mmCIF file of C-alpha atoms in Angstrom:
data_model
loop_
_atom_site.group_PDB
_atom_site.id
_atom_site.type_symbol
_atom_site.label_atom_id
_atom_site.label_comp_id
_atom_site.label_asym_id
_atom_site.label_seq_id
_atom_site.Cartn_x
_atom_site.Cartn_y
_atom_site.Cartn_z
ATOM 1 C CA UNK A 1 -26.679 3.948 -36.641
ATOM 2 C CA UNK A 2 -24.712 1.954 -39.285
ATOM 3 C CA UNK A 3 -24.583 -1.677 -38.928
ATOM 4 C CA UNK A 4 -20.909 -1.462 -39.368
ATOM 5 C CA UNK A 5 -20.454 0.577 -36.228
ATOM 6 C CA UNK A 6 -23.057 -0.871 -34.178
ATOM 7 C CA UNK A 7 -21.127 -3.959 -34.069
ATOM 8 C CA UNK A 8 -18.450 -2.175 -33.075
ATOM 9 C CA UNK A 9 -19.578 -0.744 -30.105
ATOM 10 C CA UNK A 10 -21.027 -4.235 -29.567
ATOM 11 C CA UNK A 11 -17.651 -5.609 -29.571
ATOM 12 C CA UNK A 12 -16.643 -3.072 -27.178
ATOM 13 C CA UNK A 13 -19.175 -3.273 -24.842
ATOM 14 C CA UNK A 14 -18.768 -7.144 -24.271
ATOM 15 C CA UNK A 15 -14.584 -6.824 -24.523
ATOM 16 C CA UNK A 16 -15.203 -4.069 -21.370
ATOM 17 C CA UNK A 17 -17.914 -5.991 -19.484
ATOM 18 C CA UNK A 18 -15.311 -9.394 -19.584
ATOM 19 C CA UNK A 19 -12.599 -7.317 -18.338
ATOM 20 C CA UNK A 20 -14.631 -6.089 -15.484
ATOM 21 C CA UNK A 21 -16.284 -9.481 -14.739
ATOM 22 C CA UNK A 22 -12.416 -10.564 -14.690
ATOM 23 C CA UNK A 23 -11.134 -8.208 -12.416
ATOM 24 C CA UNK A 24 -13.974 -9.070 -9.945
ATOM 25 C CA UNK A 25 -13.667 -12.265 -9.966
ATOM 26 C CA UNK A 26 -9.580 -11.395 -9.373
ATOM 27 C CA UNK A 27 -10.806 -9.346 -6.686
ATOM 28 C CA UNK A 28 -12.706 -11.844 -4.812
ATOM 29 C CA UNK A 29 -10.671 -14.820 -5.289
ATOM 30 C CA UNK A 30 -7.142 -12.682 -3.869
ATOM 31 C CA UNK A 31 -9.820 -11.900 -0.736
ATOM 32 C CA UNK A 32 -9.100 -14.582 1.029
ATOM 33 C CA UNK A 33 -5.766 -16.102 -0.944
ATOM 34 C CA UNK A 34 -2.092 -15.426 -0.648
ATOM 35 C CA UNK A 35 -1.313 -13.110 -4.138
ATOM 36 C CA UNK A 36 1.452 -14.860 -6.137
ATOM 37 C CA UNK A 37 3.067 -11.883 -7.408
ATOM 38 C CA UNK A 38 1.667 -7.830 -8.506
ATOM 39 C CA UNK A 39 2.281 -5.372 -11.033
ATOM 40 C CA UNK A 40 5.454 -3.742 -9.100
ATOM 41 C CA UNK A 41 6.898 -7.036 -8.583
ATOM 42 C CA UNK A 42 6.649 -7.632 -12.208
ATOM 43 C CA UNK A 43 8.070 -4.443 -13.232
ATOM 44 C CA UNK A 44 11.107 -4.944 -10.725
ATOM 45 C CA UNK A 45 14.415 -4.270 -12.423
ATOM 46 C CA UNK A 46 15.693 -6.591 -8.966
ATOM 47 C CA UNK A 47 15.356 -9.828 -8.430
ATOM 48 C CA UNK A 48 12.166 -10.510 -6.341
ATOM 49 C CA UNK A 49 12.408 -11.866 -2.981
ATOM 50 C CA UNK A 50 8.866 -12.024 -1.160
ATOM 51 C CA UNK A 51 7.076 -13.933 1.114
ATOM 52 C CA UNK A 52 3.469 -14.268 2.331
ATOM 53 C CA UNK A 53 2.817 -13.776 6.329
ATOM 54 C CA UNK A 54 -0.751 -13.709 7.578
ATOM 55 C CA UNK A 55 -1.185 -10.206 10.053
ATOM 56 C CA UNK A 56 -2.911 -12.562 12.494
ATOM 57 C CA UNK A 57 0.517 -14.276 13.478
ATOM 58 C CA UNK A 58 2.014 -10.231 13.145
ATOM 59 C CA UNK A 59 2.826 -8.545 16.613
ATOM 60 C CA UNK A 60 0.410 -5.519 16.559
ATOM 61 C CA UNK A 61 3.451 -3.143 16.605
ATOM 62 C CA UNK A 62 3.986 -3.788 13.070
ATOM 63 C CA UNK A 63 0.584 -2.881 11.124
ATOM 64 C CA UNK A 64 0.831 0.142 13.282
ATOM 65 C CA UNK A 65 4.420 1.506 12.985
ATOM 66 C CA UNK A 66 3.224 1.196 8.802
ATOM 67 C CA UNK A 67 -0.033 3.234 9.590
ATOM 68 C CA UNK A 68 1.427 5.892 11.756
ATOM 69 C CA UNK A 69 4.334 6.285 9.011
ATOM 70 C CA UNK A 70 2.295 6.354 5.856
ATOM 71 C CA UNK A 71 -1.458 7.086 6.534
ATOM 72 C CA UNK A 72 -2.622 7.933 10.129
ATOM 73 C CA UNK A 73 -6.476 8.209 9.429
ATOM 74 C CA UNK A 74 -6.410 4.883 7.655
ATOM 75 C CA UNK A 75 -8.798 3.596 10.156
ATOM 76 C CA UNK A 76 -11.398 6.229 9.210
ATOM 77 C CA UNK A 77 -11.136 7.131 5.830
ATOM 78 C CA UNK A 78 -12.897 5.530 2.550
ATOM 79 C CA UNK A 79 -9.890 4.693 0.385
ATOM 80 C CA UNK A 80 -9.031 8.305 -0.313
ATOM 81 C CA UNK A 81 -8.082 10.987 2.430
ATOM 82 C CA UNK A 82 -9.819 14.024 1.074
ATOM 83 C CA UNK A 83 -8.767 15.866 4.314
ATOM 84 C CA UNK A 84 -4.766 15.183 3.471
ATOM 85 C CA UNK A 85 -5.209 16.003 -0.095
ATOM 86 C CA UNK A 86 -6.957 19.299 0.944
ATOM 87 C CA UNK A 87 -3.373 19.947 3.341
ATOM 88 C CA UNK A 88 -1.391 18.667 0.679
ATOM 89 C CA UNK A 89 -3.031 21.514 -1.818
ATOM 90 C CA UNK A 90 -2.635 24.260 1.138
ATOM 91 C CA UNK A 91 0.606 23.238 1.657
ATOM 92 C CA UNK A 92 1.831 23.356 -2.036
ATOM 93 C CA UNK A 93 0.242 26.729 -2.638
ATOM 94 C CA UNK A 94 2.146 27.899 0.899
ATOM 95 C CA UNK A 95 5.326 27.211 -1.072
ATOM 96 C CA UNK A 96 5.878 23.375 -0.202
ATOM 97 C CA UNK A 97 6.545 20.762 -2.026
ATOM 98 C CA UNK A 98 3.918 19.016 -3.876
ATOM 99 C CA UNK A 99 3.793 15.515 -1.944
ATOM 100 C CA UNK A 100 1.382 12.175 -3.042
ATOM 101 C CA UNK A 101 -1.265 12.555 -0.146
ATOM 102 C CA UNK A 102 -1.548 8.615 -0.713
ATOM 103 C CA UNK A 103 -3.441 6.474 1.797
ATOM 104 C CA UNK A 104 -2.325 3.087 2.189
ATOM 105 C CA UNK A 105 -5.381 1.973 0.302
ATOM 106 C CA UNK A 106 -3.840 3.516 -2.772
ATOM 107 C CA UNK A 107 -0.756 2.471 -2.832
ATOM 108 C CA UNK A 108 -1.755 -0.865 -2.331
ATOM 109 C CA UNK A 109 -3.941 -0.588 -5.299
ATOM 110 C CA UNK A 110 -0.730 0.824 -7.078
ATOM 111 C CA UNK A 111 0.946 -1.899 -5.877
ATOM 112 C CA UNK A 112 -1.339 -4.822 -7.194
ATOM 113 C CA UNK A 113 -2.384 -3.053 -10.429
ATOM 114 C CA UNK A 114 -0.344 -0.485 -12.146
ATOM 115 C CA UNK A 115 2.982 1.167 -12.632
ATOM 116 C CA UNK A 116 5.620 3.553 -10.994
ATOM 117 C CA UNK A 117 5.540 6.792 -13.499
ATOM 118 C CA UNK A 118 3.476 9.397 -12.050
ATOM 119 C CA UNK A 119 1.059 10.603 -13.988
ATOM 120 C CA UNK A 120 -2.537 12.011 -13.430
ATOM 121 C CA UNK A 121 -3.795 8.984 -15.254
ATOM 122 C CA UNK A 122 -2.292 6.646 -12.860
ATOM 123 C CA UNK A 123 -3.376 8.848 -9.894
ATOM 124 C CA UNK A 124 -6.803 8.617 -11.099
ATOM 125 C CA UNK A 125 -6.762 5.079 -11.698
ATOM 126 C CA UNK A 126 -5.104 4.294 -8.189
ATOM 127 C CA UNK A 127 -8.252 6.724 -6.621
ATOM 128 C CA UNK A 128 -11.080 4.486 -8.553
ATOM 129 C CA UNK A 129 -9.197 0.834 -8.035
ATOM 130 C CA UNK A 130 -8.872 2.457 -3.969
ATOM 131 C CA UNK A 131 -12.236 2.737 -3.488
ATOM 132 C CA UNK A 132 -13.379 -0.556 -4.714
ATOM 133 C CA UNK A 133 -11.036 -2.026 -2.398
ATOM 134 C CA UNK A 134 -11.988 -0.736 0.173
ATOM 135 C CA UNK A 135 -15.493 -2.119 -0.212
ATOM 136 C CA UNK A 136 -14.485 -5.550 -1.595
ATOM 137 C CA UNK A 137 -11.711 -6.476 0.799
ATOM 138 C CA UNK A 138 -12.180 -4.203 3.743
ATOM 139 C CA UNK A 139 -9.777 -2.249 5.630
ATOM 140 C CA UNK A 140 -7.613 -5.755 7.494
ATOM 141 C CA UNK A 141 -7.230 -7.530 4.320
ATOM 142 C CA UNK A 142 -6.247 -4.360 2.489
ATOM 143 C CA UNK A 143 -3.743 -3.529 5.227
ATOM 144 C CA UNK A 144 -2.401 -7.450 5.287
ATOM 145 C CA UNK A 145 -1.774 -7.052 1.930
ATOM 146 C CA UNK A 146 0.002 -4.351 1.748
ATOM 147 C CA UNK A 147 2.171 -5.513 4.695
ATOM 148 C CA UNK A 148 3.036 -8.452 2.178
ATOM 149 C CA UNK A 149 3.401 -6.547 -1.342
ATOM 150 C CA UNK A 150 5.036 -2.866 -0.152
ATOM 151 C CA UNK A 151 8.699 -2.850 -1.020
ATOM 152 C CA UNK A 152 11.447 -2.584 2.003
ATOM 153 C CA UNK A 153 14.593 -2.910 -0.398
ATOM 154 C CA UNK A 154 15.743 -3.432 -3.713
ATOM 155 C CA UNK A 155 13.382 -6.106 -5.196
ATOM 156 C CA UNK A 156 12.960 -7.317 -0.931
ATOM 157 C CA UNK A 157 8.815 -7.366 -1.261
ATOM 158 C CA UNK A 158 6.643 -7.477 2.202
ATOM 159 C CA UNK A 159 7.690 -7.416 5.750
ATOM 160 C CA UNK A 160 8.400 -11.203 6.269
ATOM 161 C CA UNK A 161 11.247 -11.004 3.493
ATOM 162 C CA UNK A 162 12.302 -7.547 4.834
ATOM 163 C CA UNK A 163 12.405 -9.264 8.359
ATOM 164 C CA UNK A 164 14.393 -12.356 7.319
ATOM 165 C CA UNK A 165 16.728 -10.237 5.168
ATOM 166 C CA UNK A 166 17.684 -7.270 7.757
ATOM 167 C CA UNK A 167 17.380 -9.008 10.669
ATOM 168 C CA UNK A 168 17.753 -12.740 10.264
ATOM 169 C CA UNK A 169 14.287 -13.869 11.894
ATOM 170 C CA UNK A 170 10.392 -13.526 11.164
ATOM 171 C CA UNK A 171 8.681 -10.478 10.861
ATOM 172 C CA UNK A 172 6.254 -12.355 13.708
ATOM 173 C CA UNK A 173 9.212 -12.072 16.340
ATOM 174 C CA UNK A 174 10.356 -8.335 15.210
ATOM 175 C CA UNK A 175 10.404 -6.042 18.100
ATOM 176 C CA UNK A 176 8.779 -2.637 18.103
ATOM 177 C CA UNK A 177 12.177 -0.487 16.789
ATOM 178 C CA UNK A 178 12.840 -2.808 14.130
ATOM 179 C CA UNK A 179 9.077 -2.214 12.954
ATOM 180 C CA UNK A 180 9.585 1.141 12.705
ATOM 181 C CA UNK A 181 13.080 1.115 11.207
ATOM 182 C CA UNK A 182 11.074 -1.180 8.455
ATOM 183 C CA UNK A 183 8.349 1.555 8.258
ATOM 184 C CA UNK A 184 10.674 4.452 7.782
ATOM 185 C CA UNK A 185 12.210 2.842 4.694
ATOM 186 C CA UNK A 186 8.137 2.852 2.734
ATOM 187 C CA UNK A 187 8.743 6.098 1.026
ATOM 188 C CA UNK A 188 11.945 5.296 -0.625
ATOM 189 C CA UNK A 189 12.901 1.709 -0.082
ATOM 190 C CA UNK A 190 15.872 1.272 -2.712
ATOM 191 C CA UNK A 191 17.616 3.875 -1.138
ATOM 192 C CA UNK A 192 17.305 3.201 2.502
ATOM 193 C CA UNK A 193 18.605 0.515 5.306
ATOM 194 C CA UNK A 194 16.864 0.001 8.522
ATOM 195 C CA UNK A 195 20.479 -1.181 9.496
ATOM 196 C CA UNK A 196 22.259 2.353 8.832
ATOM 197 C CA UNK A 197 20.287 5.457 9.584
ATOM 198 C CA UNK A 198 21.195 8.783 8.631
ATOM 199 C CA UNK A 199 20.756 11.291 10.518
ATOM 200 C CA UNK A 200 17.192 11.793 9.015
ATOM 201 C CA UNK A 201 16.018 8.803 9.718
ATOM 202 C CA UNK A 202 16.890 8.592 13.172
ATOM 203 C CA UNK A 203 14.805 11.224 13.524
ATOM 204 C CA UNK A 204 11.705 10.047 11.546
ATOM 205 C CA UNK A 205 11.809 6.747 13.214
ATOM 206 C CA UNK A 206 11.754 8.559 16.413
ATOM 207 C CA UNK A 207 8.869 10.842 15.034
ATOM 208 C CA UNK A 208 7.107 7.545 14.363
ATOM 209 C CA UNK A 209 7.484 5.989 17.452
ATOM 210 C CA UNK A 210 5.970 8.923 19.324
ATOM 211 C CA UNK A 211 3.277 8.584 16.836
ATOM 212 C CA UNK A 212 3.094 4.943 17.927
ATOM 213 C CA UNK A 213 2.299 5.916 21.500
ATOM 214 C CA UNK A 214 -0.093 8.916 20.899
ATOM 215 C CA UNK A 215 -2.257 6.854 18.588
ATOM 216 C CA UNK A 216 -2.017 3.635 21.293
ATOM 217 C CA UNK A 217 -1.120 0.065 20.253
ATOM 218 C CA UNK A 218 -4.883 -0.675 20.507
ATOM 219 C CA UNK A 219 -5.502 1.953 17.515
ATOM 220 C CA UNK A 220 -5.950 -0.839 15.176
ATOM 221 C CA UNK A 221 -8.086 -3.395 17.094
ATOM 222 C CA UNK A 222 -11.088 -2.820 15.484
ATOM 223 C CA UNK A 223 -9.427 -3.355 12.055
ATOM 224 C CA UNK A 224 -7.357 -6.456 12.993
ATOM 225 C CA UNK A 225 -9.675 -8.412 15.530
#
């Protein structure tokens, strides 16, 4: 091999291994610290509003109205739900509309690292950064997290700022409807109120709710104790 290239793929080599050793170290120190900011926050067209909350002070009815909205089998699965994608596929090929099949694990790791566009690049991306997640920060910090960096509202950034914002107090005094009037807003915050419900969402945040009390408030001990 020429000299030439060989220093090349030299330079390469030790430009990728920093990057790595970066985001590892990024990784470990955000483990146990509050994040200052992520790449959606960043990216907002809004002005950002966002404050950190730890889920130890958070009634339990919160981390679970997210998980029975947005990803059920969070307990259980590794980062990526292979079972929803698999429904997701059988569903699309029934005639259905393609949806995400994204775990909460991703999207937090679309949250932190990368941008809105779908594209399979970013879907593979958000699959790889899920998984190391997952066995860096475990599933309670990853589920803190996202509690603090999902969007509720045009540039409004975690559930403490939704909290003060909608209803005037902290998300740690929130009663178990306004949880899951926040959770019902997830899949398309800039467009929804937890303060004027459609018809629709009357009806998801009912459909959560009885999710609530088939899964049992003591779904997530395991995770949060």
């Amino acid at each position: 091999m020429p000299k030439g290239k060989r220093r090349k793929l030299k330079k390469a080599w030790g430009l990728l291994w920093r990057m790595w050793l970066t985001f590892a170290l990024v990784l470990l120190v955000f483990r146990f610290a509050p994040l200052p900011t992520t790449a959606f926050m960043l990216q907002s067209p809004y002005p950002v509003k966002q404050a950190w909350i730890s889920i130890d002070t958070l009634p339990p009815h919160i981390p679970l109205a997210v998980v029975a909205s947005e990803d059920q089998r969070f307990p259980i699965h590794f980062g990526i739900d292979v079972l929803e994608i698999r429904n997701a596929i059988i569903d699309y090929g029934d005639g259905e509309g393609l949806r995400g099949a994204s775990t909460i694990t991703q999207q937090t790791a679309k949250n932190l690292f990368l941008w809105p566009s779908r594209s399979f690049l970013r879907k593979g991306l958000e699959a790889g950064l899920a998984v190391v997640l997952e066995m860096v920060w475990g599933k309670k910090r990853i589920l803190e997290v996202y509690l603090n960096v999902a969007e509720f509202g045009q540039g409004m950034y975690g559930v403490e700022a939704a909290s003060q914002h909608y209803f005037g107090r902290s998300a740690s005094t929130l009663s178990a409807t306004q949880a899951t009037r926040l959770a019902i807003m997830l899949p398309s915050p800039r467009t929804r109120t937890p303060n004027r419900l459609t018809p629709y969402l009357r009806e998801r945040t009912e459909w959560v709710e009885q999710q609530m009390q088939q899964l049992g408030y003591d779904y997530l001990k395991t995770i949060i104790d």
